[in-house]
Amino acid sequence: MSFQSCLLNQSWNNFGLHAFITQLQAWSYLFLVLYV
């Protein structure tokens, strides 16, 4: 049970980080389009 919850937290952390990186890429792409 403890191991499963730890694994679940790890996967959620990875998902949050991936979403953050994706959003960061989207913003930088938007700035690139606006400034070029």
mmCIF file of N, CA and C in Angstrom:
data_model
loop_
_atom_site.group_PDB
_atom_site.id
_atom_site.type_symbol
_atom_site.label_atom_id
_atom_site.label_comp_id
_atom_site.label_asym_id
_atom_site.label_seq_id
_atom_site.Cartn_x
_atom_site.Cartn_y
_atom_site.Cartn_z
ATOM 1 N N MET A 1 0.841 -1.200 0.000
ATOM 2 C CA MET A 1 0.000 0.000 0.000
ATOM 3 C C MET A 1 0.878 1.253 0.000
ATOM 4 N N SER A 2 1.862 1.271 0.869
ATOM 5 C CA SER A 2 2.774 2.420 0.943
ATOM 6 C C SER A 2 3.551 2.566 -0.366
ATOM 7 N N PHE A 3 3.997 1.432 -0.900
ATOM 8 C CA PHE A 3 4.759 1.461 -2.151
ATOM 9 C C PHE A 3 3.898 1.956 -3.306
ATOM 10 N N GLN A 4 2.644 1.511 -3.345
ATOM 11 C CA GLN A 4 1.743 1.935 -4.424
ATOM 12 C C GLN A 4 1.469 3.431 -4.374
ATOM 13 N N SER A 5 1.235 3.967 -3.171
ATOM 14 C CA SER A 5 0.951 5.400 -3.048
ATOM 15 C C SER A 5 2.186 6.218 -3.420
ATOM 16 N N CYS A 6 3.360 5.692 -3.076
ATOM 17 C CA CYS A 6 4.602 6.373 -3.430
ATOM 18 C C CYS A 6 4.764 6.386 -4.944
ATOM 19 N N LEU A 7 4.460 5.272 -5.591
ATOM 20 C CA LEU A 7 4.555 5.169 -7.043
ATOM 21 C C LEU A 7 3.555 6.107 -7.712
ATOM 22 N N LEU A 8 2.351 6.199 -7.132
ATOM 23 C CA LEU A 8 1.321 7.089 -7.672
ATOM 24 C C LEU A 8 1.757 8.545 -7.570
ATOM 25 N N ASN A 9 2.325 8.925 -6.421
ATOM 26 C CA ASN A 9 2.820 10.291 -6.253
ATOM 27 C C ASN A 9 3.925 10.595 -7.254
ATOM 28 N N GLN A 10 4.799 9.628 -7.495
ATOM 29 C CA GLN A 10 5.894 9.806 -8.440
ATOM 30 C C GLN A 10 5.354 10.050 -9.851
ATOM 31 N N SER A 11 4.370 9.274 -10.262
ATOM 32 C CA SER A 11 3.807 9.433 -11.612
ATOM 33 C C SER A 11 3.072 10.768 -11.742
ATOM 34 N N TRP A 12 2.402 11.203 -10.664
ATOM 35 C CA TRP A 12 1.717 12.498 -10.701
ATOM 36 C C TRP A 12 2.715 13.633 -10.772
ATOM 37 N N ASN A 13 3.852 13.500 -10.083
ATOM 38 C CA ASN A 13 4.890 14.516 -10.140
ATOM 39 C C ASN A 13 5.468 14.604 -11.547
ATOM 40 N N ASN A 14 5.685 13.460 -12.181
ATOM 41 C CA ASN A 14 6.190 13.441 -13.549
ATOM 42 C C ASN A 14 5.191 14.081 -14.505
ATOM 43 N N PHE A 15 3.912 13.826 -14.291
ATOM 44 C CA PHE A 15 2.875 14.401 -15.137
ATOM 45 C C PHE A 15 2.827 15.917 -14.974
ATOM 46 N N GLY A 16 2.932 16.387 -13.738
ATOM 47 C CA GLY A 16 2.921 17.827 -13.477
ATOM 48 C C GLY A 16 4.109 18.511 -14.128
ATOM 49 N N LEU A 17 5.278 17.871 -14.024
ATOM 50 C CA LEU A 17 6.484 18.427 -14.630
ATOM 51 C C LEU A 17 6.359 18.459 -16.145
ATOM 52 N N HIS A 18 5.811 17.398 -16.723
ATOM 53 C CA HIS A 18 5.626 17.333 -18.177
ATOM 54 C C HIS A 18 4.657 18.409 -18.647
ATOM 55 N N ALA A 19 3.581 18.604 -17.907
ATOM 56 C CA ALA A 19 2.600 19.632 -18.265
ATOM 57 C C ALA A 19 3.226 21.023 -18.173
ATOM 58 N N PHE A 20 4.059 21.227 -17.147
ATOM 59 C CA PHE A 20 4.734 22.517 -16.980
ATOM 60 C C PHE A 20 5.676 22.787 -18.146
ATOM 61 N N ILE A 21 6.447 21.783 -18.560
ATOM 62 C CA ILE A 21 7.384 21.934 -19.679
ATOM 63 C C ILE A 21 6.620 22.187 -20.975
ATOM 64 N N THR A 22 5.514 21.491 -21.169
ATOM 65 C CA THR A 22 4.703 21.683 -22.370
ATOM 66 C C THR A 22 4.147 23.099 -22.426
ATOM 67 N N GLN A 23 3.692 23.601 -21.279
ATOM 68 C CA GLN A 23 3.155 24.952 -21.219
ATOM 69 C C GLN A 23 4.255 25.978 -21.482
ATOM 70 N N LEU A 24 5.443 25.699 -20.949
ATOM 71 C CA LEU A 24 6.587 26.582 -21.162
ATOM 72 C C LEU A 24 6.946 26.643 -22.645
ATOM 73 N N GLN A 25 6.925 25.500 -23.315
ATOM 74 C CA GLN A 25 7.216 25.457 -24.747
ATOM 75 C C GLN A 25 6.159 26.211 -25.542
ATOM 76 N N ALA A 26 4.907 26.073 -25.130
ATOM 77 C CA ALA A 26 3.820 26.777 -25.815
ATOM 78 C C ALA A 26 3.977 28.287 -25.676
ATOM 79 N N TRP A 27 4.358 28.750 -24.472
ATOM 80 C CA TRP A 27 4.549 30.188 -24.260
ATOM 81 C C TRP A 27 5.726 30.719 -25.059
ATOM 82 N N SER A 28 6.830 29.978 -25.080
ATOM 83 C CA SER A 28 7.989 30.450 -25.831
ATOM 84 C C SER A 28 7.682 30.470 -27.332
ATOM 85 N N TYR A 29 6.891 29.513 -27.802
ATOM 86 C CA TYR A 29 6.478 29.512 -29.205
ATOM 87 C C TYR A 29 5.602 30.725 -29.513
ATOM 88 N N LEU A 30 4.719 31.059 -28.569
ATOM 89 C CA LEU A 30 3.848 32.214 -28.740
ATOM 90 C C LEU A 30 4.657 33.508 -28.806
ATOM 91 N N PHE A 31 5.634 33.646 -27.930
ATOM 92 C CA PHE A 31 6.499 34.827 -27.954
ATOM 93 C C PHE A 31 7.303 34.894 -29.251
ATOM 94 N N LEU A 32 7.729 33.736 -29.727
ATOM 95 C CA LEU A 32 8.479 33.690 -30.982
ATOM 96 C C LEU A 32 7.614 34.195 -32.127
ATOM 97 N N VAL A 33 6.366 33.774 -32.152
ATOM 98 C CA VAL A 33 5.437 34.203 -33.200
ATOM 99 C C VAL A 33 5.146 35.703 -33.089
ATOM 100 N N LEU A 34 5.006 36.190 -31.862
ATOM 101 C CA LEU A 34 4.689 37.606 -31.675
ATOM 102 C C LEU A 34 5.854 38.519 -32.034
ATOM 103 N N TYR A 35 7.065 38.083 -31.715
ATOM 104 C CA TYR A 35 8.212 38.972 -31.900
ATOM 105 C C TYR A 35 8.863 38.862 -33.271
ATOM 106 N N VAL A 36 8.576 37.800 -33.991
ATOM 107 C CA VAL A 36 9.216 37.648 -35.316
ATOM 108 C C VAL A 36 8.288 38.193 -36.404
#
